[in-house]
Tab-separated table of C-alpha atoms and ligand atoms in Angstrom:
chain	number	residue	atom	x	y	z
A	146	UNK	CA	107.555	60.698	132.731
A	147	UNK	CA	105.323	58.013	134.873
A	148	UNK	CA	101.855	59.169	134.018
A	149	UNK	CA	98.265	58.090	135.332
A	150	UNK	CA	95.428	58.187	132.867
A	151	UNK	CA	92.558	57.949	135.761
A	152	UNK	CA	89.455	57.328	133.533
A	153	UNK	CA	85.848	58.501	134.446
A	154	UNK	CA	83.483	55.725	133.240
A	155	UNK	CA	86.512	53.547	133.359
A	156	UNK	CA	84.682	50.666	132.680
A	157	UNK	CA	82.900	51.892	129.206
A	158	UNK	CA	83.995	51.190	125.258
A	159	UNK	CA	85.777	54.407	124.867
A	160	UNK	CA	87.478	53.410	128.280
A	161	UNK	CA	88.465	49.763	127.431
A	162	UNK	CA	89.468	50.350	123.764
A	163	UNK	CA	92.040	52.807	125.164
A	164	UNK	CA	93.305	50.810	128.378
A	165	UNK	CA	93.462	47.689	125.652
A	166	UNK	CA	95.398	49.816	122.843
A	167	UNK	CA	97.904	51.152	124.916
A	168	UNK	CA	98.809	47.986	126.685
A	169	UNK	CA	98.786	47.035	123.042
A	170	UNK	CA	101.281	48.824	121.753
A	171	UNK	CA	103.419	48.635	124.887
A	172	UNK	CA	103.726	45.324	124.036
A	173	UNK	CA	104.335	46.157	120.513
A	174	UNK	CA	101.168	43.965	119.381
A	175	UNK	CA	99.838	46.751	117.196
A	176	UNK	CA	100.830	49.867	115.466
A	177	UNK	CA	99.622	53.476	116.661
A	178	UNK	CA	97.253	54.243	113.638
A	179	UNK	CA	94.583	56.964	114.406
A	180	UNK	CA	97.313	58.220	117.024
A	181	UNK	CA	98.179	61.816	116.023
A	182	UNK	CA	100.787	62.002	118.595
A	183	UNK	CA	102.667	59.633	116.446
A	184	UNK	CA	102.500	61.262	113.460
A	185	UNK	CA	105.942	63.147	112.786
A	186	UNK	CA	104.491	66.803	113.048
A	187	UNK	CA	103.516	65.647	116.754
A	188	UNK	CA	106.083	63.195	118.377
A	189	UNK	CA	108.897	64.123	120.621
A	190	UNK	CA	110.739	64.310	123.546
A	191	UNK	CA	108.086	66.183	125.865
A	192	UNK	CA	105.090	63.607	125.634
A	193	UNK	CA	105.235	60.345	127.861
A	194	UNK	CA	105.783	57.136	126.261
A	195	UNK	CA	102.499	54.459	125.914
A	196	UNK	CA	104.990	52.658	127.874
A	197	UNK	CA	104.633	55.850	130.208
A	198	UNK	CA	100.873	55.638	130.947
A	199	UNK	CA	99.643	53.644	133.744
A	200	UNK	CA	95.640	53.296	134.324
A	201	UNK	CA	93.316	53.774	136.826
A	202	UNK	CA	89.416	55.199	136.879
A	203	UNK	CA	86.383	55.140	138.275
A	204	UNK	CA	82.743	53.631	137.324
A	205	UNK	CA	79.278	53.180	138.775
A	206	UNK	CA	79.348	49.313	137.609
A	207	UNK	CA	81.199	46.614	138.395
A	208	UNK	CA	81.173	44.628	134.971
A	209	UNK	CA	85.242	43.161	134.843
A	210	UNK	CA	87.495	44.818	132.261
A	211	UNK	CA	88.110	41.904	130.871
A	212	UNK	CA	84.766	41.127	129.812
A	213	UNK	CA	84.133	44.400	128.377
A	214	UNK	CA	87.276	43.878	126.159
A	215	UNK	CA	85.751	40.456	125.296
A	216	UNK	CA	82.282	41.935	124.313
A	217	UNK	CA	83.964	44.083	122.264
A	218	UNK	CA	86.047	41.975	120.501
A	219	UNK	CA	82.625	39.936	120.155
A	220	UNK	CA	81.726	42.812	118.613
A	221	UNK	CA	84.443	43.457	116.249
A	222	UNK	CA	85.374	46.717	117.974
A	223	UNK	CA	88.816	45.148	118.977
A	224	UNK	CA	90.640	42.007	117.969
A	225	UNK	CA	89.931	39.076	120.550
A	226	UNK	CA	93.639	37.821	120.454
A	227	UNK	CA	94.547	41.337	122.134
A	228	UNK	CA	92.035	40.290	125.124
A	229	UNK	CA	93.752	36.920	125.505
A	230	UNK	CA	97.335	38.265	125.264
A	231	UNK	CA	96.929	41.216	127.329
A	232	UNK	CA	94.856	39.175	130.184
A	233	UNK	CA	97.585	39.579	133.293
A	234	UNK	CA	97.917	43.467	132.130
A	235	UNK	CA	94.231	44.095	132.193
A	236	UNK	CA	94.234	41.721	135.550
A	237	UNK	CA	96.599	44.727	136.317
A	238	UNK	CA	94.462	47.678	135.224
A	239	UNK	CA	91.494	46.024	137.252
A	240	UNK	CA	92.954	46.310	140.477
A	241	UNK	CA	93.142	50.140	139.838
A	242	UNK	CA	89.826	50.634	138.929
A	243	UNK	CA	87.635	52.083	142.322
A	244	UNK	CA	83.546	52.269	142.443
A	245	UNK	CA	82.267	55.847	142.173
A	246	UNK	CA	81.576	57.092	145.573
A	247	UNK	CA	77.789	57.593	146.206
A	248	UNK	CA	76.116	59.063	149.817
A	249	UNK	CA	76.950	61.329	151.866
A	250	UNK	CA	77.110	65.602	150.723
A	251	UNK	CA	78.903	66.480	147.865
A	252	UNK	CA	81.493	67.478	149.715
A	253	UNK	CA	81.943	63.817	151.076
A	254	UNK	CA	82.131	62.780	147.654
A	255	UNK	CA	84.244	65.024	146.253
A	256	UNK	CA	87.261	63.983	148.767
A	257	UNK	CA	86.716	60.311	148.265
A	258	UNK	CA	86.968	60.849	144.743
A	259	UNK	CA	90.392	63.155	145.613
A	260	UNK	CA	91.426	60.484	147.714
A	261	UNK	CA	91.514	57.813	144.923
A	262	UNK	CA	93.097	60.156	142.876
A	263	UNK	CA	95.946	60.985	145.187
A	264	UNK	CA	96.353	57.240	146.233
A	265	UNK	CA	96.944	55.965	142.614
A	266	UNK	CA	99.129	58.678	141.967
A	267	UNK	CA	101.422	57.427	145.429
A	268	UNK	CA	101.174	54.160	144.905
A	269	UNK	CA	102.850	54.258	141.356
A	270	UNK	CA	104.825	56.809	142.151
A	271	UNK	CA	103.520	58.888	139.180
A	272	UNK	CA	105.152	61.974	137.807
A	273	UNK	CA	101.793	63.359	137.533
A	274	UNK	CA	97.593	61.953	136.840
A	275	UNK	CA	95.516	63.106	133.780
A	276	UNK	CA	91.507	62.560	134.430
A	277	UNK	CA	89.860	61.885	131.485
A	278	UNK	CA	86.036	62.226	131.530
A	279	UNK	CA	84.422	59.228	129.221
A	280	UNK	CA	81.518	58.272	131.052
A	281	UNK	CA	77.789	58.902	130.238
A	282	UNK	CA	77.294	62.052	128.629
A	283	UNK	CA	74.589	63.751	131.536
A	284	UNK	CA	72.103	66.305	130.471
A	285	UNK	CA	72.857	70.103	130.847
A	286	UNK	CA	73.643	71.422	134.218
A	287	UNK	CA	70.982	73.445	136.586
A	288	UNK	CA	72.415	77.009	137.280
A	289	UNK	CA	73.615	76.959	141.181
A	290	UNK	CA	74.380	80.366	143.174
A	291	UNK	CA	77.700	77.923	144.008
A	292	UNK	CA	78.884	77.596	140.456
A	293	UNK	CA	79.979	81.477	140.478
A	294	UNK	CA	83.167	80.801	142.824
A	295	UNK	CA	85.517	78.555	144.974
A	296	UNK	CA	84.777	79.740	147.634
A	297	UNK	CA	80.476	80.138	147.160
A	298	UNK	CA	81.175	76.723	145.742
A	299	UNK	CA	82.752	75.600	148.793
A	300	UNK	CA	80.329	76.271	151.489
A	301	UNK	CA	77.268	74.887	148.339
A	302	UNK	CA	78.958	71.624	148.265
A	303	UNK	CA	78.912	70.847	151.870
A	304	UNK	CA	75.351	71.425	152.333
A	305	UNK	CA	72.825	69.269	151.210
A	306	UNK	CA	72.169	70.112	147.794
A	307	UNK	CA	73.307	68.105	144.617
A	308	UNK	CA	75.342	71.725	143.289
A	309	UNK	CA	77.151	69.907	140.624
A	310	UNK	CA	76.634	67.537	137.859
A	311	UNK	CA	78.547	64.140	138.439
A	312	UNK	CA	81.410	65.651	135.736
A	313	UNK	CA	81.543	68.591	137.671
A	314	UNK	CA	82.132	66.878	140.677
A	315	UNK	CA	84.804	64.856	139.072
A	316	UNK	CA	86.579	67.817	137.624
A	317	UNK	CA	86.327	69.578	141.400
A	318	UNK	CA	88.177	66.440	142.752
A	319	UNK	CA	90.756	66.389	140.203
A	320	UNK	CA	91.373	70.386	140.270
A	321	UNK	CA	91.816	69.983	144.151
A	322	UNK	CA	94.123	66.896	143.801
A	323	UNK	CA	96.104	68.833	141.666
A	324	UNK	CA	95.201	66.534	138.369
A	325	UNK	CA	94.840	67.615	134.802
A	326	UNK	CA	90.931	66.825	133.665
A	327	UNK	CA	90.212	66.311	130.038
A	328	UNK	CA	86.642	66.021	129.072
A	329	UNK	CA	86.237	63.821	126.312
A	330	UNK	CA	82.413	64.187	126.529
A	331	UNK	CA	79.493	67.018	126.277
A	332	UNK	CA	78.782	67.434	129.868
A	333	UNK	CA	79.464	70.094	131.804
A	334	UNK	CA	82.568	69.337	133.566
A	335	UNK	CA	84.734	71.985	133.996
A	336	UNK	CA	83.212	75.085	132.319
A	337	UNK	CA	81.729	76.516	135.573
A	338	UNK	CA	83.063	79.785	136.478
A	339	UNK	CA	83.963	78.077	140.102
A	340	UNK	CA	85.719	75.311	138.675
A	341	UNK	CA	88.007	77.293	136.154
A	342	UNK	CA	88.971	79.502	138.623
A	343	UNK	CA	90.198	77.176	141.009
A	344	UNK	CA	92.079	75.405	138.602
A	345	UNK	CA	93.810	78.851	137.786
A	346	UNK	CA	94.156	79.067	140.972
A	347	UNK	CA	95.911	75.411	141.399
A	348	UNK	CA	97.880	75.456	138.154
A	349	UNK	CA	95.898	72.833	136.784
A	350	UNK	CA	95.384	72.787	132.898
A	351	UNK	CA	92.245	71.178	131.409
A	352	UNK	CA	90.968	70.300	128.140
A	353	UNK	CA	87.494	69.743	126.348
A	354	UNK	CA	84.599	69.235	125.465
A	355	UNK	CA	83.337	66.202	123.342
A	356	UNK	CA	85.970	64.277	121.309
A	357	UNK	CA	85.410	65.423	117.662
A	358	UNK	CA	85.601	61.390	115.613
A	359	UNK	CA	83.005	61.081	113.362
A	360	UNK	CA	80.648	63.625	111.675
A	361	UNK	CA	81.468	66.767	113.202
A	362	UNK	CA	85.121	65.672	112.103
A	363	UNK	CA	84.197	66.053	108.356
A	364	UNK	CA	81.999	69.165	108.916
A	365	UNK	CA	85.069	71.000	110.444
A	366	UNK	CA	86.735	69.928	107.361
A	367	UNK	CA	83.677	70.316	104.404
A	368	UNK	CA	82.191	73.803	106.059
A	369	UNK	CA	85.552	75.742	105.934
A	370	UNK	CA	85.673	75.043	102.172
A	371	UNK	CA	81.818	75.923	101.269
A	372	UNK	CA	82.789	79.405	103.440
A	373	UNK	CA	86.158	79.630	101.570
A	374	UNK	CA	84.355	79.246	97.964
A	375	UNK	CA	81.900	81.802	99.514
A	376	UNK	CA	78.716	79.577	98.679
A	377	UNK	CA	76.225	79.968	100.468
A	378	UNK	CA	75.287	76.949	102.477
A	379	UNK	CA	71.752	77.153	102.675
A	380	UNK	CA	70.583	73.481	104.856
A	381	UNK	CA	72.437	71.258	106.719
A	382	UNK	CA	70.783	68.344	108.048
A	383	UNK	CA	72.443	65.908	109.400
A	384	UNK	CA	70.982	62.157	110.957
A	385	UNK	CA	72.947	59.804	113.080
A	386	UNK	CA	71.905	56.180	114.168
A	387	UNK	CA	74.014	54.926	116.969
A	388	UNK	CA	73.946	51.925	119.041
A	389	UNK	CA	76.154	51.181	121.893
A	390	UNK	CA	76.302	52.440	125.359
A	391	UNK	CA	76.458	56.249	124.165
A	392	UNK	CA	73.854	55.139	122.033
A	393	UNK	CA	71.433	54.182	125.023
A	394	UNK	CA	72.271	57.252	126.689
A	395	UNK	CA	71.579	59.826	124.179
A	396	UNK	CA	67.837	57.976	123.735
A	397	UNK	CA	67.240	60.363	126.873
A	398	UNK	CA	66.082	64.036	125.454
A	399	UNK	CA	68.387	65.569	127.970
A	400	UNK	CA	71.276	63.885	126.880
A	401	UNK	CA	70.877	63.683	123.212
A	402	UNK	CA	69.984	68.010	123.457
A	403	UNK	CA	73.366	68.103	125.033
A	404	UNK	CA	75.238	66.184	122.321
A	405	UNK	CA	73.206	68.083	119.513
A	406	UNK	CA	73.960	71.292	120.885
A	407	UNK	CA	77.718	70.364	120.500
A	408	UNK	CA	77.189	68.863	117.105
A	409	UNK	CA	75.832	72.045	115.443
A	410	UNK	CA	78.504	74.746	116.769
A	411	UNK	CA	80.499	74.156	114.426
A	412	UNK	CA	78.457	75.439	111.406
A	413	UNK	CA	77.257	78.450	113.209
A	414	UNK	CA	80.652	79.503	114.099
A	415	UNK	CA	82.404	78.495	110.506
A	416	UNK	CA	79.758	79.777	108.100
A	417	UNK	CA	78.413	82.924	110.664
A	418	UNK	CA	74.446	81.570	110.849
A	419	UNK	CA	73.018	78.570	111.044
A	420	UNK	CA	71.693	77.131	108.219
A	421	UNK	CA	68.257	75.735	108.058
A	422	UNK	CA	68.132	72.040	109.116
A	423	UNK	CA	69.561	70.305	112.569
A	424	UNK	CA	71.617	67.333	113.836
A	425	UNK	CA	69.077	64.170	114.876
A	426	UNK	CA	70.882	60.820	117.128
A	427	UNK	CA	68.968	58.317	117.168
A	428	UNK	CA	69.356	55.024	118.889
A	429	UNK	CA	69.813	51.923	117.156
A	430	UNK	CA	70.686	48.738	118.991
A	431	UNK	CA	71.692	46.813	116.518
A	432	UNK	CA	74.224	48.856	115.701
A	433	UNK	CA	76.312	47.859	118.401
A	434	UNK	CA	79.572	50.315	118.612
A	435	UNK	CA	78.987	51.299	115.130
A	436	UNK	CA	77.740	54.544	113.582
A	437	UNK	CA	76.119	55.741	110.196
A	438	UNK	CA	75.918	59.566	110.030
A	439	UNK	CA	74.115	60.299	106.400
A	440	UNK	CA	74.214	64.222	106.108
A	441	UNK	CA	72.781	66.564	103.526
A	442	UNK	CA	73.787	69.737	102.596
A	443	UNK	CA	71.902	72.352	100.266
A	444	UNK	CA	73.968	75.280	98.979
A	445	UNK	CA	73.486	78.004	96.698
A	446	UNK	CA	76.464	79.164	93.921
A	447	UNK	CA	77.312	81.891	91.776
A	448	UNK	CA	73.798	83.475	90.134
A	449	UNK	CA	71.606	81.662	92.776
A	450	UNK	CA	72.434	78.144	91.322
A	451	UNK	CA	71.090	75.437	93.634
A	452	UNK	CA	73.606	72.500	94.374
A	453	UNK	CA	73.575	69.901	96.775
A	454	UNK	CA	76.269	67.414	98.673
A	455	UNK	CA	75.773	64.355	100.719
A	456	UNK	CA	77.898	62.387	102.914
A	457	UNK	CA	77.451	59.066	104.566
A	458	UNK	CA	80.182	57.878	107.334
A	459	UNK	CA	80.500	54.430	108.788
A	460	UNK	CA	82.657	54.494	111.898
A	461	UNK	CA	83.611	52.639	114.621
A	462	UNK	CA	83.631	55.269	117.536
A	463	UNK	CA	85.063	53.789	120.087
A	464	UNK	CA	88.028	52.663	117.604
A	465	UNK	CA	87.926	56.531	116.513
A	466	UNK	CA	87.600	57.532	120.080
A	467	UNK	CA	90.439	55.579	121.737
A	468	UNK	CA	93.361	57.002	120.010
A	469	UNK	CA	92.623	60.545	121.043
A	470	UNK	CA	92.146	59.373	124.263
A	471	UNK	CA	95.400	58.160	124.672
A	472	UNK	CA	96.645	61.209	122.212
A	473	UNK	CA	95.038	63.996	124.776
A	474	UNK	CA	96.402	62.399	127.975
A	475	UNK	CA	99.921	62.511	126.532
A	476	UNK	CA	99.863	66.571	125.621
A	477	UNK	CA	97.885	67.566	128.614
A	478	UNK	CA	100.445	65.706	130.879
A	479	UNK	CA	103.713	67.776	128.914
A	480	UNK	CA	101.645	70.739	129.235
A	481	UNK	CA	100.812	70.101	133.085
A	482	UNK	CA	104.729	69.270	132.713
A	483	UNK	CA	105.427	72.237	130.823
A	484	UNK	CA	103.574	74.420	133.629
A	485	UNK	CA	100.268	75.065	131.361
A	486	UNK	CA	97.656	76.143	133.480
A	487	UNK	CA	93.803	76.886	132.781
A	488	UNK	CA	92.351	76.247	129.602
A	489	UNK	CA	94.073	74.077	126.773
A	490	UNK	CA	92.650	76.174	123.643
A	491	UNK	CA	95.296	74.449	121.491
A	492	UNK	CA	94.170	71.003	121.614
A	493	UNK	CA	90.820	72.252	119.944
A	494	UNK	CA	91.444	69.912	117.401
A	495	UNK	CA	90.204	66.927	119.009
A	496	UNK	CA	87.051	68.230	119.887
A	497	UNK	CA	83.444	69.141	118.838
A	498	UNK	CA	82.882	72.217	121.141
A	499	UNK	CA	86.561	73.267	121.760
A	500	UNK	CA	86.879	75.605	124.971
A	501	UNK	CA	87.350	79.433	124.111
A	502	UNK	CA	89.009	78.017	120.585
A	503	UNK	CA	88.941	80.896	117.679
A	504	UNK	CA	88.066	78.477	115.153
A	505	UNK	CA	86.666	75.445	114.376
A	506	UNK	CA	88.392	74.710	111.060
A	507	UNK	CA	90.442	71.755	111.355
A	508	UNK	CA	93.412	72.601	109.295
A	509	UNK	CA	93.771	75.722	111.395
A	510	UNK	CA	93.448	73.799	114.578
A	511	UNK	CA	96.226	71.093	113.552
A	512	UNK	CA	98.759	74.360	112.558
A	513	UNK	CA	97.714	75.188	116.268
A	514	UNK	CA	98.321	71.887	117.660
A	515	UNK	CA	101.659	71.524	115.184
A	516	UNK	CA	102.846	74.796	116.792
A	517	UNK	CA	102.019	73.875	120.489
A	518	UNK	CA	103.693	70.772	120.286
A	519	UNK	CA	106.553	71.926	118.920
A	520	UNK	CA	107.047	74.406	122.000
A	521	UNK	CA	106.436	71.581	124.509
A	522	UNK	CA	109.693	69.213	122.522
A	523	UNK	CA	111.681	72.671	122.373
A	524	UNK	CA	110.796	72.936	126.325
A	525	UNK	CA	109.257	76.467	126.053
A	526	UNK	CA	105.998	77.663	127.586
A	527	UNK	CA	104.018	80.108	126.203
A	528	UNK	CA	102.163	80.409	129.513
A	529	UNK	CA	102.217	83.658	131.149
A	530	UNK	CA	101.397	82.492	134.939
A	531	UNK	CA	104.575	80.186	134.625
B	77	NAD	N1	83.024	57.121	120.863
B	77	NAD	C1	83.104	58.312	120.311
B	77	NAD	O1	83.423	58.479	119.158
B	77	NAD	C2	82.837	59.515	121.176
B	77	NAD	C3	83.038	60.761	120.627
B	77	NAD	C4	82.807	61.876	121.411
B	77	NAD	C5	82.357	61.718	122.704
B	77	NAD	N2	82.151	60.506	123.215
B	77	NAD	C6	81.634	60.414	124.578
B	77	NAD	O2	82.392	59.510	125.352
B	77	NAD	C7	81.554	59.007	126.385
B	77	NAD	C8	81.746	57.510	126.513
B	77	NAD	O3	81.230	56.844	125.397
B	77	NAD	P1	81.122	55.252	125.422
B	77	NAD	O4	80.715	54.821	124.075
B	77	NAD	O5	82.338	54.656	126.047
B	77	NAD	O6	79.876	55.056	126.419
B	77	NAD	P2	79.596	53.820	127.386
B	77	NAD	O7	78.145	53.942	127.751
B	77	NAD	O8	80.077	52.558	126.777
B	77	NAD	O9	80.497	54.106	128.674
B	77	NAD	C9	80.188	55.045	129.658
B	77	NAD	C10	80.640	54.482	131.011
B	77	NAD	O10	80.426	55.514	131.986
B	77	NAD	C11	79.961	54.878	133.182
B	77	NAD	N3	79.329	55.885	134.039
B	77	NAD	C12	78.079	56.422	133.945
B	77	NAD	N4	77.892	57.334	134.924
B	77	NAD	C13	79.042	57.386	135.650
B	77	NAD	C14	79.465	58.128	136.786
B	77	NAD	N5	78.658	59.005	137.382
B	77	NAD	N6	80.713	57.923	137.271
B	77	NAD	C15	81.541	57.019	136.679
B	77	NAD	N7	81.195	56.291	135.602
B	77	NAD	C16	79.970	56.463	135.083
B	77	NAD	C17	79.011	53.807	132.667
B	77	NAD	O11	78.775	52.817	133.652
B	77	NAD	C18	79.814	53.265	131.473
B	77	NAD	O12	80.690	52.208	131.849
B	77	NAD	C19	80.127	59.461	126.073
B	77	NAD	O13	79.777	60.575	126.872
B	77	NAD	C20	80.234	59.880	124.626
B	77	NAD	O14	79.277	60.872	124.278
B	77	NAD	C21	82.385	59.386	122.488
């Protein structure tokens, strides 16, 4: 199954640390570790090959992929012989990659964008595209009379007001060129009522929000067992200092009260309130790609005793990042496959702020994900439009 991977922010470190592993490991230069896809409970018949993915994507700079994958390796993100053997493929990859559009209405934009889309998938002759949103996470969207439905959305976007964050606009093009959209980040994307109905409408299935890597990944894991143990969980405070490209972006309020947002839904919705205490990110430039997340938790036992836990995490996120990448391309192009349409509430597992998920424990989202991709190998659908 010949499948695009068209990436928004193509040209980022989540971005190039995927495009890099999975020429990788079509090469057979490295193994898949941190690819759940390849663990046993996961891999089969239904989900395309790394061989299988072919990239494309957008970005608003112009910085060669090549370099990126240098500065990371510079940066011990990625290991620089990779760059070096892999330089015709990413020569490749490069001559896929498109500017953003910019001017014109919305509306302009929107079918440039579609256009790219439906040229990539024609000239490789591709089975089907996945859009993956990793570009800059963009503060929270203004409410628009034209987010309520296709078609009020419609006549918005070809007047002359700016109706939908860049995501959303992104997601719109990839709905309408009949693409699956993943988004890998906070922003808005595709939860507008507008854009979910129209990709009902389309049969498109989508996937989000905000890859789950670091440490939201062990609070999905730690606040199951406090509520479990019924102890009451009393503060959870949690500080992260982040360098990077994500880093820089999240220094803006807007950004960083998106990302925060996501962060703390997961203890609100696994121990039913929300402890005192919050989530801070703050940027650190030395830091590079690298992340320390130090978190503290206060929680009361049996009789009132007072106990306390802390955590610190060291992680590499676009290393964390990349594999899940590649991982939610593969299952949302057998589900596309599959004929999945709407709303991919069984991938929750990969993400912070899963869409319309039940739960955000992570053993009960991998049972979930174990079941789901089990039906895709057996070729069943448990979709009801198909
Ligand atoms: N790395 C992780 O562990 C992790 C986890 C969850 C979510 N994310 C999210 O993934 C995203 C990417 O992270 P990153 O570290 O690669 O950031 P980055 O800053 O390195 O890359 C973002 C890329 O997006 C591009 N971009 C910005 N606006 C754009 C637009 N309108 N259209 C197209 N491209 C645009 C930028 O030029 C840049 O190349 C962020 O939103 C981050 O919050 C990352």
């Amino acid at each position: 199954m010949r499948t695009g991977v068209w990436l928004v922010g193509a040209r980022g470190s989540v971005a190039t640390t995927s495009i890099v592993g999975a020429l990788a490991l079509r090469a057979g230069l490295t193994g898949p570790t941190g690819c759940v896809t390849e663990l046993p409970e996961l891999r089969g018949p239904a989900l395309p090959s790394f061989a299988d993915l072919v990239f494309g994507g957008h970005d608003v700079v112009a910085t060669p992929l090549a370099k990126r994958a240098e500065a990371l390796a510079a940066a011990g993100v990625l290991p620089g012989r990779l760059v070096t053997a892999l330089a015709e493929e990413l020569a490749a990859v490069e001559r896929d990659l498109r500017p953003a559009p910019t001017g014109g209405r919305q509306a302009d934009r929107a079918d440039a964008t579609a256009r790219d889309l439906t040229d990539f998938r024609r000239r490789h002759a591709l089975d089907r595209v996945v859009v993956v949103n990793v570009s800059a996470t963009e503060p929270a969207a203004q409410p628009h009379p034209g987010h309520a439905d296709p078609t009020a959305l419609r006549a918005a976007l070809a007047g002359p007001d700016e109706v939908l964050p860049p995501s959303s606009l992104y997601a719109y093009a990839a709905v309408r060129a009949g693409c699956a959209y993943v988004d890998f980040t906070p922003s808005t994307g595709l939860r507008l009522p507008a854009l979910a109905a129209l990709a009902a409408e389309r049969g498109v299935p989508y996937a989000g929000h905000d890859g789950k890597t670091g440490e939201t990944l062990v609070k999905s894991v730690l606040a199951p067992m406090f509520a479990m143990r019924h102890l009451a969980v009393r503060s959870w405070s949690g500080f992260n200092l982040l360098g990077g490209g994500d880093g820089a972006t999240l220094a803006d309020p807007a950004a960083n009260a998106a990302k925060v947002e996501s962060k703390q839904r997961v203890l609100g919705e696994t121990l039913g309130h929300l402890p005192q205490g919050g989530t801070r990110i703050e940027y650190v430039e030395a830091l590079g790609d690298f992340k320390t997340a130090w978190d503290l938790i206060t929680f009361a036992g049996f009789l009132g005793t007072g106990m306390r836990m802390e955590f610190t995490w060291h992680g590499c996120d676009s290393a964390l990042a990349a594999p899940l990448v590649l991982d939610l391309a593969r299952l949302t192009a057998a589900a596309h496959a599959a004929g999945h349409a709407g709303p991919l509430t069984e991938l929750a597992f990969f993400f912070k702020d899963p869409i319309g998920a039940p739960t955000h424990s992570l053993a009960e989202q991998w049972r979930t994900l174990c079941g789901f991709a089990g039906r895709l190998h057996a070729g069943g659908t448990d979709d009801p439009r198909r």
